[in-house]
Amino acid sequence: MNNPSEYCPVASCMEEIGSKWKPIILYRVSMGINRFSTLLKNIEGINKQMLSKQLKELEKSEILERKMFAEIPPRVEYSITAKGKTLMPVVQAMKKWGQKPNEKPSGKKPDTKGDQQLPLFG
């Protein structure tokens, strides 16, 4: 994607958080669930290897910060960086959308008279 005319901002965002798990991890960390074992327990369906991989990628992208405490046993906590905080409106929009009750189709065709196509992106 070296050609500027081929640049896609959505693709750029997806490169950073475009996996099944990354938005979920960001949401959980934003809720204060910031330790590996707690994340593992609170994210249904993820395994240790995948959680570890996703956390490392988020850290490499400077979206999450990993802080290790010199304690016995060792303690590691994750926090959202300033860059990661800029993604939180996206994660919150996903949360809001996911909270909407599933609308059942009424079986009637929608009235399309006067409908206008609204732009999705400004």
Coordinates of N, CA, C and O in Angstrom, one line a residue:
M1 N 0.8 -1.2 0.0 CA 0.0 0.0 0.0 C 0.9 1.3 0.0 O 0.7 2.2 0.8
N2 N 1.9 1.3 -0.9 CA 2.8 2.4 -0.9 C 2.2 3.6 -1.7 O 2.6 4.7 -1.6
N3 N 1.2 3.3 -2.6 CA 0.6 4.4 -3.4 C -0.4 5.1 -2.6 O -1.4 4.5 -2.1
P4 N -0.2 6.4 -2.4 CA -1.2 7.2 -1.6 C -2.6 7.1 -2.1 O -3.5 7.2 -1.3
S5 N -2.8 6.9 -3.4 CA -4.2 6.8 -3.9 C -4.9 5.5 -3.4 O -6.1 5.4 -3.5
E6 N -4.1 4.6 -3.0 CA -4.6 3.3 -2.5 C -4.8 3.3 -1.0 O -5.3 2.3 -0.5
Y7 N -4.4 4.3 -0.3 CA -4.6 4.4 1.2 C -6.0 4.3 1.6 O -6.9 5.0 1.1
C8 N -6.3 3.4 2.5 CA -7.7 3.2 3.0 C -7.6 3.4 4.6 O -7.0 2.5 5.2
P9 N -8.2 4.4 5.1 CA -8.1 4.6 6.6 C -8.8 3.4 7.4 O -8.3 3.1 8.5
V10 N -9.8 2.8 6.8 CA -10.4 1.6 7.5 C -9.4 0.5 7.5 O -9.3 -0.2 8.5
A11 N -8.7 0.2 6.4 CA -7.7 -0.8 6.4 C -6.6 -0.5 7.4 O -6.1 -1.5 8.1
S12 N -6.2 0.7 7.5 CA -5.2 1.1 8.5 C -5.7 0.8 9.9 O -4.9 0.2 10.7
C13 N -6.9 1.1 10.2 CA -7.4 0.8 11.6 C -7.5 -0.8 11.8 O -7.1 -1.3 12.8
M14 N -7.9 -1.5 10.7 CA -8.0 -2.9 10.8 C -6.6 -3.6 11.0 O -6.6 -4.6 11.7
E15 N -5.6 -3.0 10.5 CA -4.3 -3.5 10.7 C -3.9 -3.5 12.2 O -3.2 -4.3 12.7
E16 N -4.4 -2.5 12.9 CA -4.1 -2.3 14.3 C -5.0 -3.2 15.2 O -4.5 -3.8 16.1
I17 N -6.3 -3.2 15.0 CA -7.2 -3.9 15.9 C -8.0 -4.9 15.1 O -9.0 -5.4 15.7
G18 N -7.7 -5.3 13.9 CA -8.5 -6.1 13.1 C -8.4 -7.6 13.4 O -8.0 -8.4 12.5
S19 N -8.7 -8.0 14.6 CA -8.8 -9.5 14.9 C -10.0 -9.7 15.7 O -10.6 -8.7 16.2
K20 N -10.4 -10.9 15.9 CA -11.5 -11.2 16.7 C -11.3 -10.8 18.1 O -12.3 -10.3 18.8
W21 N -10.1 -10.8 18.6 CA -9.9 -10.7 20.0 C -9.4 -9.3 20.5 O -9.7 -8.9 21.6
K22 N -8.8 -8.5 19.6 CA -8.2 -7.2 20.1 C -9.2 -6.2 20.6 O -9.0 -5.6 21.6
P23 N -10.4 -6.0 19.9 CA -11.4 -5.1 20.5 C -11.9 -5.6 21.8 O -12.2 -4.8 22.7
I24 N -12.0 -6.9 22.0 CA -12.5 -7.4 23.2 C -11.5 -7.2 24.3 O -11.9 -6.8 25.4
I25 N -10.2 -7.4 24.0 CA -9.2 -7.2 25.0 C -9.2 -5.7 25.4 O -9.1 -5.4 26.6
L26 N -9.2 -4.8 24.4 CA -9.2 -3.4 24.7 C -10.4 -3.0 25.6 O -10.3 -2.3 26.6
Y27 N -11.6 -3.6 25.3 CA -12.8 -3.3 26.1 C -12.6 -3.8 27.5 O -12.8 -3.1 28.5
R28 N -12.1 -5.0 27.7 CA -11.9 -5.6 29.0 C -10.8 -4.8 29.8 O -11.0 -4.5 31.0
V29 N -9.7 -4.4 29.2 CA -8.7 -3.6 29.9 C -9.3 -2.3 30.3 O -9.0 -1.8 31.4
S30 N -10.1 -1.7 29.4 CA -10.7 -0.4 29.8 C -11.6 -0.5 31.0 O -11.9 0.5 31.6
M31 N -12.2 -1.7 31.2 CA -13.0 -1.9 32.4 C -12.2 -2.2 33.6 O -12.8 -2.5 34.7
G32 N -10.9 -2.2 33.6 CA -10.1 -2.5 34.7 C -9.6 -4.0 34.8 O -9.0 -4.3 35.8
I33 N -10.0 -4.8 33.9 CA -9.5 -6.2 33.8 C -8.2 -6.1 33.1 O -8.1 -6.1 31.9
N34 N -7.1 -6.1 33.9 CA -5.8 -5.8 33.3 C -4.7 -6.8 33.6 O -3.6 -6.5 33.3
R35 N -5.0 -7.9 34.2 CA -4.0 -8.9 34.4 C -4.3 -10.1 33.5 O -5.4 -10.4 33.2
F36 N -3.2 -10.8 33.1 CA -3.3 -11.9 32.1 C -4.4 -12.9 32.6 O -5.3 -13.3 31.8
S37 N -4.2 -13.4 33.8 CA -5.1 -14.5 34.3 C -6.6 -14.0 34.3 O -7.5 -14.8 34.0
T38 N -6.8 -12.8 34.7 CA -8.2 -12.2 34.8 C -8.7 -12.1 33.4 O -9.9 -12.3 33.1
L39 N -7.9 -11.6 32.4 CA -8.4 -11.5 31.0 C -8.7 -12.9 30.5 O -9.8 -13.0 29.8
L40 N -7.9 -13.8 30.8 CA -8.1 -15.2 30.3 C -9.5 -15.7 30.8 O -10.2 -16.3 30.1
K41 N -9.8 -15.5 32.0 CA -11.0 -15.9 32.6 C -12.2 -15.2 32.1 O -13.3 -15.7 32.0
N42 N -12.0 -13.9 31.7 CA -13.1 -13.0 31.3 C -13.4 -12.9 29.8 O -14.3 -12.2 29.4
I43 N -12.6 -13.6 29.0 CA -12.8 -13.6 27.6 C -13.1 -15.0 27.1 O -12.2 -15.8 27.0
E44 N -14.3 -15.2 26.9 CA -14.8 -16.6 26.6 C -14.2 -17.0 25.2 O -14.3 -16.3 24.3
G45 N -13.7 -18.2 25.2 CA -13.2 -18.8 24.0 C -11.8 -18.6 23.6 O -11.2 -19.2 22.7
I46 N -11.1 -17.7 24.3 CA -9.7 -17.4 24.0 C -8.8 -18.4 24.8 O -9.1 -18.7 25.9
N47 N -7.7 -18.8 24.2 CA -6.7 -19.6 25.0 C -5.5 -18.8 25.3 O -5.3 -17.7 24.9
K48 N -4.6 -19.4 26.2 CA -3.4 -18.7 26.7 C -2.5 -18.2 25.5 O -2.1 -17.1 25.6
Q49 N -2.3 -19.1 24.5 CA -1.4 -18.7 23.4 C -2.0 -17.5 22.6 O -1.2 -16.6 22.3
M50 N -3.2 -17.5 22.3 CA -3.8 -16.5 21.6 C -3.9 -15.2 22.4 O -3.5 -14.1 21.8
L51 N -4.2 -15.2 23.6 CA -4.2 -14.0 24.5 C -2.8 -13.4 24.5 O -2.6 -12.2 24.3
S52 N -1.8 -14.3 24.7 CA -0.5 -13.8 24.8 C 0.0 -13.1 23.5 O 0.5 -12.0 23.5
K53 N -0.4 -13.7 22.4 CA 0.0 -13.2 21.0 C -0.7 -11.9 20.8 O -0.1 -10.9 20.4
Q54 N -2.0 -11.8 21.1 CA -2.7 -10.5 20.9 C -2.2 -9.4 21.8 O -2.1 -8.3 21.4
L55 N -1.9 -9.7 23.1 CA -1.4 -8.7 24.0 C 0.0 -8.2 23.5 O 0.2 -7.0 23.5
K56 N 0.8 -9.1 23.0 CA 2.1 -8.7 22.5 C 2.0 -7.8 21.2 O 2.7 -6.8 21.1
E57 N 1.0 -8.1 20.4 CA 0.8 -7.3 19.2 C 0.2 -5.9 19.6 O 0.6 -4.9 19.0
L58 N -0.7 -5.9 20.5 CA -1.2 -4.6 21.0 C -0.1 -3.7 21.7 O -0.1 -2.5 21.6
E59 N 0.8 -4.4 22.4 CA 1.9 -3.7 23.0 C 2.9 -3.2 21.9 O 3.3 -2.0 22.0
K60 N 3.2 -4.0 20.9 CA 4.1 -3.6 19.8 C 3.5 -2.4 19.1 O 4.2 -1.5 18.6
S61 N 2.2 -2.4 18.9 CA 1.5 -1.3 18.2 C 1.3 0.0 19.1 O 0.7 1.0 18.7
E62 N 1.8 -0.1 20.4 CA 1.7 1.0 21.3 C 0.3 1.3 21.7 O 0.0 2.5 22.0
I63 N -0.6 0.3 21.7 CA -2.0 0.5 22.1 C -2.2 0.1 23.5 O -2.9 0.8 24.2
L64 N -1.4 -0.9 24.0 CA -1.4 -1.3 25.4 C 0.0 -1.1 25.9 O 1.0 -1.3 25.1
E65 N 0.1 -0.9 27.2 CA 1.4 -0.9 27.9 C 1.4 -2.0 28.9 O 0.4 -2.3 29.5
R66 N 2.6 -2.7 28.9 CA 2.7 -3.8 29.9 C 3.7 -3.3 31.0 O 4.8 -2.8 30.7
K67 N 3.2 -3.5 32.2 CA 4.0 -3.1 33.3 C 4.3 -4.3 34.2 O 3.3 -4.9 34.6
M68 N 5.5 -4.6 34.4 CA 5.9 -5.7 35.3 C 6.3 -5.2 36.6 O 7.1 -4.3 36.7
F69 N 5.8 -5.8 37.7 CA 6.1 -5.5 39.0 C 7.1 -6.5 39.6 O 6.9 -7.7 39.4
A70 N 8.1 -6.0 40.3 CA 9.1 -6.9 40.9 C 8.6 -7.4 42.2 O 9.0 -6.9 43.3
E71 N 7.8 -8.4 42.1 CA 7.2 -9.0 43.3 C 7.3 -10.6 43.1 O 7.6 -11.1 42.1
I72 N 7.1 -11.2 44.2 CA 7.1 -12.7 44.2 C 5.7 -13.1 44.6 O 5.2 -12.7 45.7
P73 N 4.9 -13.7 43.8 CA 5.1 -14.0 42.4 C 5.1 -12.8 41.6 O 4.4 -11.8 41.9
P74 N 5.7 -12.8 40.4 CA 5.7 -11.7 39.5 C 4.3 -11.3 39.1 O 3.4 -12.1 38.9
R75 N 4.1 -10.0 39.0 CA 2.8 -9.5 38.6 C 2.9 -8.6 37.4 O 3.8 -7.7 37.3
V76 N 2.1 -8.8 36.4 CA 2.1 -8.0 35.1 C 0.7 -7.4 35.0 O -0.3 -8.1 35.1
E77 N 0.6 -6.1 34.7 CA -0.6 -5.5 34.4 C -0.5 -4.7 33.1 O 0.5 -4.2 32.7
Y78 N -1.7 -4.7 32.4 CA -1.8 -4.0 31.1 C -2.6 -2.7 31.3 O -3.6 -2.7 32.0
S79 N -2.3 -1.7 30.6 CA -3.1 -0.5 30.6 C -3.1 0.1 29.2 O -2.3 -0.2 28.3
I80 N -4.1 0.9 28.9 CA -4.3 1.5 27.6 C -3.4 2.8 27.5 O -3.4 3.6 28.4
T81 N -2.7 2.9 26.4 CA -1.8 4.0 26.2 C -2.6 5.2 25.7 O -3.8 5.0 25.4
A82 N -2.0 6.3 25.5 CA -2.7 7.5 24.9 C -3.2 7.1 23.5 O -4.3 7.5 23.1
K83 N -2.3 6.4 22.7 CA -2.7 6.0 21.4 C -3.9 5.1 21.5 O -4.9 5.2 20.7
G84 N -3.9 4.1 22.4 CA -5.0 3.2 22.6 C -6.3 3.9 23.0 O -7.4 3.5 22.6
K85 N -6.2 5.0 23.8 CA -7.4 5.7 24.2 C -8.1 6.3 23.0 O -9.3 6.5 23.0
T86 N -7.3 6.6 21.9 CA -8.0 7.2 20.7 C -8.9 6.2 20.0 O -9.7 6.5 19.2
L87 N -8.6 4.9 20.3 CA -9.5 3.8 19.7 C -10.7 3.5 20.6 O -11.6 2.8 20.1
M88 N -10.8 4.0 21.8 CA -11.9 3.7 22.6 C -13.3 4.2 22.1 O -14.3 3.4 22.3
P89 N -13.4 5.3 21.4 CA -14.7 5.6 20.8 C -15.2 4.5 19.8 O -16.4 4.2 19.7
V90 N -14.2 3.9 19.1 CA -14.5 2.8 18.2 C -15.0 1.6 19.0 O -16.1 1.0 18.6
V91 N -14.3 1.2 20.0 CA -14.7 0.1 20.9 C -16.1 0.4 21.5 O -16.9 -0.5 21.6
Q92 N -16.3 1.6 22.0 CA -17.5 2.0 22.6 C -18.7 1.9 21.6 O -19.8 1.5 22.0
A93 N -18.4 2.3 20.4 CA -19.5 2.2 19.4 C -19.8 0.8 19.1 O -21.0 0.4 18.9
M94 N -18.8 -0.1 19.1 CA -19.1 -1.6 19.0 C -19.9 -2.1 20.1 O -20.8 -2.9 20.0
K95 N -19.6 -1.6 21.3 CA -20.3 -2.0 22.5 C -21.8 -1.6 22.4 O -22.7 -2.4 22.6
K96 N -22.0 -0.3 22.0 CA -23.3 0.2 21.9 C -24.1 -0.5 20.9 O -25.3 -0.9 21.1
W97 N -23.5 -0.8 19.8 CA -24.2 -1.5 18.7 C -24.5 -2.9 19.2 O -25.6 -3.4 18.9
G98 N -23.6 -3.6 19.9 CA -23.9 -4.9 20.4 C -24.9 -5.0 21.5 O -25.5 -6.1 21.7
Q99 N -25.2 -3.9 22.1 CA -26.2 -3.9 23.2 C -27.6 -3.7 22.6 O -28.6 -4.0 23.3
K100 N -27.8 -3.3 21.4 CA -29.1 -3.2 20.8 C -29.8 -4.5 20.7 O -29.2 -5.5 20.3
P101 N -31.1 -4.6 21.1 CA -31.8 -5.9 21.0 C -31.9 -6.2 19.5 O -32.0 -5.4 18.6
N102 N -31.8 -7.5 19.2 CA -32.0 -8.0 17.9 C -33.4 -7.7 17.4 O -34.3 -8.0 18.0
E103 N -33.4 -6.9 16.3 CA -34.7 -6.6 15.7 C -35.2 -7.7 14.8 O -34.4 -8.2 14.0
K104 N -36.4 -8.1 15.0 CA -37.0 -9.2 14.2 C -37.7 -8.6 13.0 O -38.4 -7.6 13.2
P105 N -37.5 -9.1 11.8 CA -38.2 -8.6 10.7 C -39.7 -8.7 10.8 O -40.2 -9.7 11.3
S106 N -40.4 -7.7 10.4 CA -41.8 -7.7 10.5 C -42.5 -8.5 9.4 O -43.7 -8.8 9.5
G107 N -41.8 -8.9 8.4 CA -42.5 -9.6 7.3 C -43.0 -8.6 6.2 O -43.3 -9.0 5.2
K108 N -43.1 -7.4 6.6 CA -43.5 -6.4 5.6 C -42.3 -5.8 4.9 O -41.3 -5.6 5.5
K109 N -42.5 -5.4 3.7 CA -41.5 -4.7 2.9 C -41.4 -3.3 3.4 O -42.5 -2.7 3.6
P110 N -40.2 -2.8 3.6 CA -40.2 -1.4 4.1 C -40.6 -0.4 3.0 O -40.4 -0.7 1.8
D111 N -41.2 0.7 3.4 CA -41.6 1.7 2.5 C -40.4 2.5 2.0 O -39.7 3.1 2.9
T112 N -40.0 2.4 0.8 CA -38.8 3.0 0.3 C -39.1 4.4 -0.4 O -38.1 5.0 -0.9
K113 N -40.3 4.8 -0.4 CA -40.6 6.1 -1.0 C -39.9 7.2 -0.2 O -40.0 7.3 1.0
G114 N -39.2 8.1 -0.8 CA -38.6 9.2 -0.2 C -37.3 8.8 0.6 O -36.7 9.7 1.2
D115 N -36.9 7.6 0.5 CA -35.6 7.2 1.2 C -34.5 7.9 0.5 O -34.4 7.9 -0.7
Q116 N -33.5 8.3 1.2 CA -32.3 8.9 0.7 C -31.1 8.1 1.2 O -31.1 7.7 2.3
Q117 N -30.2 8.0 0.3 CA -28.9 7.3 0.7 C -28.1 8.3 1.6 O -27.8 9.4 1.2
L118 N -27.8 7.9 2.8 CA -27.0 8.7 3.7 C -25.5 8.3 3.6 O -25.2 7.1 3.5
P119 N -24.6 9.3 3.6 CA -23.2 8.9 3.5 C -22.8 8.2 4.9 O -23.2 8.7 5.9
L120 N -22.0 7.2 4.8 CA -21.5 6.5 6.0 C -20.3 7.2 6.6 O -20.1 7.2 7.8
F121 N -19.5 7.8 5.7 CA -18.3 8.4 6.2 C -18.3 9.9 5.6 O -18.6 10.1 4.5
G122 N -17.8 10.8 6.5 CA -17.8 12.2 6.1 C -16.6 12.6 5.3 O -15.7 12.3 4.9

